[in-house]
PDB file of C-alpha atoms in Angstrom:
ATOM      1  CA  ALA S   9     -70.238 -19.804  34.788  1.00  0.00           C
ATOM      2  CA  LEU S  10     -72.923 -17.127  34.530  1.00  0.00           C
ATOM      3  CA  GLU S  11     -75.365 -19.122  36.679  1.00  0.00           C
ATOM      4  CA  VAL S  12     -72.713 -19.525  39.369  1.00  0.00           C
ATOM      5  CA  THR S  13     -71.835 -15.831  39.103  1.00  0.00           C
ATOM      6  CA  LEU S  14     -75.445 -14.754  39.622  1.00  0.00           C
ATOM      7  CA  LYS S  15     -75.834 -17.103  42.583  1.00  0.00           C
ATOM      8  CA  LEU S  16     -72.548 -15.882  44.064  1.00  0.00           C
ATOM      9  CA  ALA S  17     -73.636 -12.249  43.728  1.00  0.00           C
ATOM     10  CA  LYS S  18     -76.819 -13.062  45.637  1.00  0.00           C
ATOM     11  CA  ALA S  19     -74.895 -14.948  48.345  1.00  0.00           C
ATOM     12  CA  LEU S  20     -72.384 -12.119  48.793  1.00  0.00           C
ATOM     13  CA  ARG S  21     -75.113  -9.481  48.928  1.00  0.00           C
ATOM     14  CA  SER S  22     -76.853 -11.485  51.649  1.00  0.00           C
ATOM     15  CA  ARG S  23     -73.558 -11.277  53.604  1.00  0.00           C
ATOM     16  CA  GLY S  24     -73.558  -7.489  53.299  1.00  0.00           C
ATOM     17  CA  TYR S  25     -71.208  -7.023  50.355  1.00  0.00           C
ATOM     18  CA  GLU S  26     -71.842  -4.606  47.512  1.00  0.00           C
ATOM     19  CA  VAL S  27     -71.426  -6.601  44.305  1.00  0.00           C
ATOM     20  CA  ILE S  28     -70.837  -5.185  40.843  1.00  0.00           C
ATOM     21  CA  LEU S  29     -71.097  -7.553  37.882  1.00  0.00           C
ATOM     22  CA  THR S  30     -69.402  -6.976  34.544  1.00  0.00           C
ATOM     23  CA  ARG S  31     -72.374  -8.809  33.026  1.00  0.00           C
ATOM     24  CA  ASP S  32     -75.640 -10.191  34.376  1.00  0.00           C
ATOM     25  CA  ARG S  33     -76.891 -11.917  31.221  1.00  0.00           C
ATOM     26  CA  ASP S  34     -75.404 -14.017  28.455  1.00  0.00           C
ATOM     27  CA  GLY S  35     -73.625 -11.525  26.229  1.00  0.00           C
ATOM     28  CA  PHE S  36     -70.139 -10.467  25.244  1.00  0.00           C
ATOM     29  CA  VAL S  37     -68.143  -7.969  27.289  1.00  0.00           C
ATOM     30  CA  SER S  38     -64.537  -7.630  26.133  1.00  0.00           C
ATOM     31  CA  LEU S  39     -61.618  -8.134  28.483  1.00  0.00           C
ATOM     32  CA  GLY S  40     -60.666  -4.490  27.954  1.00  0.00           C
ATOM     33  CA  GLN S  41     -64.153  -3.340  28.930  1.00  0.00           C
ATOM     34  CA  ARG S  42     -64.055  -5.523  32.054  1.00  0.00           C
ATOM     35  CA  ALA S  43     -60.649  -4.186  33.106  1.00  0.00           C
ATOM     36  CA  ASP S  44     -61.720  -0.593  32.398  1.00  0.00           C
ATOM     37  CA  MET S  45     -64.882  -1.089  34.438  1.00  0.00           C
ATOM     38  CA  CYS S  46     -62.855  -2.445  37.354  1.00  0.00           C
ATOM     39  CA  ASN S  47     -60.281   0.324  37.184  1.00  0.00           C
ATOM     40  CA  GLU S  48     -62.964   3.030  37.067  1.00  0.00           C
ATOM     41  CA  MET S  49     -65.063   1.630  39.930  1.00  0.00           C
ATOM     42  CA  LEU S  50     -62.101   0.462  42.046  1.00  0.00           C
ATOM     43  CA  PRO S  51     -63.782  -2.408  43.887  1.00  0.00           C
ATOM     44  CA  MET S  52     -61.945  -3.999  46.800  1.00  0.00           C
ATOM     45  CA  ILE S  53     -61.458  -7.215  44.777  1.00  0.00           C
ATOM     46  CA  PHE S  54     -62.066  -8.504  41.258  1.00  0.00           C
ATOM     47  CA  VAL S  55     -63.116 -12.148  40.803  1.00  0.00           C
ATOM     48  CA  SER S  56     -63.513 -13.654  37.337  1.00  0.00           C
ATOM     49  CA  LEU S  57     -65.273 -17.046  37.111  1.00  0.00           C
ATOM     50  CA  HIS S  58     -64.716 -19.530  34.288  1.00  0.00           C
ATOM     51  CA  ALA S  59     -65.356 -23.135  33.317  1.00  0.00           C
ATOM     52  CA  ASN S  60     -62.162 -24.528  31.838  1.00  0.00           C
ATOM     53  CA  TRP S  61     -61.413 -26.477  28.653  1.00  0.00           C
ATOM     54  CA  ILE S  62     -58.429 -28.712  27.939  1.00  0.00           C
ATOM     55  CA  ASP S  63     -57.565 -31.319  25.318  1.00  0.00           C
ATOM     56  CA  ASP S  64     -57.437 -34.108  27.938  1.00  0.00           C
ATOM     57  CA  PRO S  65     -61.036 -35.253  28.666  1.00  0.00           C
ATOM     58  CA  THR S  66     -59.931 -36.991  31.889  1.00  0.00           C
ATOM     59  CA  PHE S  67     -58.708 -33.754  33.501  1.00  0.00           C
ATOM     60  CA  THR S  68     -60.875 -32.431  36.353  1.00  0.00           C
ATOM     61  CA  GLY S  69     -60.670 -30.037  39.248  1.00  0.00           C
ATOM     62  CA  VAL S  70     -60.614 -26.425  40.314  1.00  0.00           C
ATOM     63  CA  MET S  71     -57.803 -23.893  40.162  1.00  0.00           C
ATOM     64  CA  THR S  72     -57.379 -20.241  40.964  1.00  0.00           C
ATOM     65  CA  PHE S  73     -54.988 -17.837  39.244  1.00  0.00           C
ATOM     66  CA  HIS S  74     -53.417 -14.539  40.283  1.00  0.00           C
ATOM     67  CA  PHE S  75     -50.826 -12.271  38.695  1.00  0.00           C
ATOM     68  CA  GLU S  76     -47.282 -13.039  39.813  1.00  0.00           C
ATOM     69  CA  GLY S  77     -46.079 -10.682  42.540  1.00  0.00           C
ATOM     70  CA  ALA S  78     -49.575  -9.464  43.449  1.00  0.00           C
ATOM     71  CA  ARG S  79     -49.478 -10.341  47.173  1.00  0.00           C
ATOM     72  CA  GLU S  80     -53.064  -9.440  48.035  1.00  0.00           C
ATOM     73  CA  ALA S  81     -54.371 -11.261  44.976  1.00  0.00           C
ATOM     74  CA  GLN S  82     -52.304 -14.275  45.987  1.00  0.00           C
ATOM     75  CA  ALA S  83     -53.899 -14.245  49.453  1.00  0.00           C
ATOM     76  CA  LEU S  84     -57.348 -13.962  47.871  1.00  0.00           C
ATOM     77  CA  ALA S  85     -56.580 -16.830  45.485  1.00  0.00           C
ATOM     78  CA  HIS S  86     -55.458 -19.101  48.336  1.00  0.00           C
ATOM     79  CA  ALA S  87     -58.538 -18.318  50.444  1.00  0.00           C
ATOM     80  CA  ILE S  88     -60.863 -19.024  47.517  1.00  0.00           C
ATOM     81  CA  GLN S  89     -59.058 -22.179  46.378  1.00  0.00           C
ATOM     82  CA  ARG S  90     -58.949 -23.679  49.883  1.00  0.00           C
ATOM     83  CA  ASN S  91     -62.640 -23.076  50.517  1.00  0.00           C
ATOM     84  CA  LEU S  92     -63.700 -24.127  47.017  1.00  0.00           C
ATOM     85  CA  VAL S  93     -61.927 -27.472  47.355  1.00  0.00           C
ATOM     86  CA  LEU S  94     -63.412 -28.034  50.818  1.00  0.00           C
ATOM     87  CA  SER S  95     -66.924 -27.153  49.688  1.00  0.00           C
ATOM     88  CA  THR S  96     -66.974 -29.126  46.434  1.00  0.00           C
ATOM     89  CA  GLY S  97     -64.590 -32.007  47.078  1.00  0.00           C
ATOM     90  CA  ALA S  98     -63.130 -31.276  43.632  1.00  0.00           C
ATOM     91  CA  VAL S  99     -59.583 -32.173  42.665  1.00  0.00           C
ATOM     92  CA  ASN S 100     -57.266 -29.409  43.894  1.00  0.00           C
ATOM     93  CA  ARG S 101     -55.389 -28.070  40.856  1.00  0.00           C
ATOM     94  CA  GLN S 102     -53.802 -25.482  43.154  1.00  0.00           C
ATOM     95  CA  VAL S 103     -53.258 -21.745  43.048  1.00  0.00           C
ATOM     96  CA  ARG S 104     -51.185 -20.672  40.082  1.00  0.00           C
ATOM     97  CA  THR S 105     -49.752 -17.501  38.611  1.00  0.00           C
ATOM     98  CA  ALA S 106     -50.708 -16.346  35.136  1.00  0.00           C
ATOM     99  CA  ASN S 107     -50.182 -13.377  32.881  1.00  0.00           C
ATOM    100  CA  PHE S 108     -53.883 -13.163  31.976  1.00  0.00           C
ATOM    101  CA  PHE S 109     -55.074  -9.774  30.754  1.00  0.00           C
ATOM    102  CA  LEU S 110     -57.646  -9.283  33.539  1.00  0.00           C
ATOM    103  CA  LEU S 111     -55.145 -10.167  36.247  1.00  0.00           C
ATOM    104  CA  ARG S 112     -52.435  -7.968  34.781  1.00  0.00           C
ATOM    105  CA  GLU S 113     -54.520  -4.935  33.807  1.00  0.00           C
ATOM    106  CA  THR S 114     -56.673  -4.413  36.899  1.00  0.00           C
ATOM    107  CA  VAL S 115     -55.444  -2.254  39.757  1.00  0.00           C
ATOM    108  CA  THR S 116     -57.320  -4.102  42.510  1.00  0.00           C
ATOM    109  CA  PRO S 117     -56.510  -7.610  43.789  1.00  0.00           C
ATOM    110  CA  ALA S 118     -57.768  -9.835  40.962  1.00  0.00           C
ATOM    111  CA  VAL S 119     -58.189 -13.591  40.615  1.00  0.00           C
ATOM    112  CA  LEU S 120     -59.497 -15.893  37.929  1.00  0.00           C
ATOM    113  CA  VAL S 121     -61.232 -19.022  39.211  1.00  0.00           C
ATOM    114  CA  GLU S 122     -61.681 -22.105  37.042  1.00  0.00           C
ATOM    115  CA  VAL S 123     -64.618 -23.940  38.647  1.00  0.00           C
ATOM    116  CA  GLY S 124     -64.268 -27.112  36.574  1.00  0.00           C
ATOM    117  CA  PHE S 125     -63.570 -28.600  33.157  1.00  0.00           C
ATOM    118  CA  LEU S 126     -66.297 -28.671  30.532  1.00  0.00           C
ATOM    119  CA  THR S 127     -64.208 -31.125  28.505  1.00  0.00           C
ATOM    120  CA  ASN S 128     -64.699 -33.797  31.173  1.00  0.00           C
ATOM    121  CA  ALA S 129     -68.181 -35.301  30.739  1.00  0.00           C
ATOM    122  CA  GLY S 130     -68.649 -36.053  34.440  1.00  0.00           C
ATOM    123  CA  GLU S 131     -67.538 -32.628  35.524  1.00  0.00           C
ATOM    124  CA  GLU S 132     -69.655 -30.913  32.872  1.00  0.00           C
ATOM    125  CA  TYR S 133     -72.661 -32.817  34.231  1.00  0.00           C
ATOM    126  CA  LYS S 134     -71.867 -31.679  37.780  1.00  0.00           C
ATOM    127  CA  LEU S 135     -71.397 -28.066  36.670  1.00  0.00           C
ATOM    128  CA  ARG S 136     -74.968 -28.080  35.337  1.00  0.00           C
ATOM    129  CA  ASP S 137     -76.364 -29.416  38.638  1.00  0.00           C
ATOM    130  CA  PRO S 138     -77.889 -26.615  40.774  1.00  0.00           C
ATOM    131  CA  LEU S 139     -76.838 -28.409  43.988  1.00  0.00           C
ATOM    132  CA  TYR S 140     -73.218 -28.620  42.853  1.00  0.00           C
ATOM    133  CA  GLN S 141     -73.379 -25.020  41.670  1.00  0.00           C
ATOM    134  CA  GLN S 142     -74.468 -24.088  45.196  1.00  0.00           C
ATOM    135  CA  ARG S 143     -71.468 -25.922  46.643  1.00  0.00           C
ATOM    136  CA  ILE S 144     -69.245 -23.891  44.314  1.00  0.00           C
ATOM    137  CA  VAL S 145     -70.974 -20.693  45.430  1.00  0.00           C
ATOM    138  CA  ASP S 146     -70.592 -21.642  49.092  1.00  0.00           C
ATOM    139  CA  GLY S 147     -66.858 -22.230  48.658  1.00  0.00           C
ATOM    140  CA  LEU S 148     -66.349 -19.015  46.707  1.00  0.00           C
ATOM    141  CA  ALA S 149     -68.338 -16.952  49.213  1.00  0.00           C
ATOM    142  CA  LEU S 150     -66.472 -18.457  52.170  1.00  0.00           C
ATOM    143  CA  GLY S 151     -63.125 -17.777  50.500  1.00  0.00           C
ATOM    144  CA  ILE S 152     -64.014 -14.202  49.645  1.00  0.00           C
ATOM    145  CA  ASP S 153     -65.375 -13.629  53.126  1.00  0.00           C
ATOM    146  CA  GLU S 154     -62.233 -15.117  54.712  1.00  0.00           C
ATOM    147  CA  TYR S 155     -60.012 -12.834  52.655  1.00  0.00           C
ATOM    148  CA  MET S 156     -62.114  -9.737  53.261  1.00  0.00           C
ATOM    149  CA  ARG S 157     -62.173 -10.259  57.018  1.00  0.00           C
ATOM    150  CA  ALA S 158     -58.424 -10.914  57.199  1.00  0.00           C
ATOM    151  CA  PHE S 159     -57.116  -8.355  54.717  1.00  0.00           C
ATOM    152  CA  ARG S 160     -59.816  -5.731  54.229  1.00  0.00           C
ATOM    153  CA  SER S 161     -61.369  -5.421  57.703  1.00  0.00           C
ATOM    154  CA  PHE S 162     -64.851  -6.107  56.406  1.00  0.00           C
TER     155      PHE S 162
END
């Protein structure tokens, strides 16, 4: 997920966005620290990227979560999910609500994007492929850009 995050930051900066990362190297930053950082800096959006894990090794796909009732976050989640599926061709596991700490405790529109399942051997292989990572980045950047232009007048 970190490789995709770094590539996404570069892609968004090339589109004119200011990007703040909670981490730019492999190291631990607690959920509380991430939420505090977001709430102090007040970015326009908060996007958390993850590679998923599940007991079923046949499960694949991408999904995007937002906190229930957060309308702007829901719009962001739908824009990202739609573009991510189009860009990658991954199985669409849909937009879902969740009571995740980062979604609940941040004051800006926040989403958590699962870019694939590490427990599926084929998907893990794809997630390590720089070309597939770029397709993920393209979908994420397009989704963020779509949301920002529609809802934030960027």
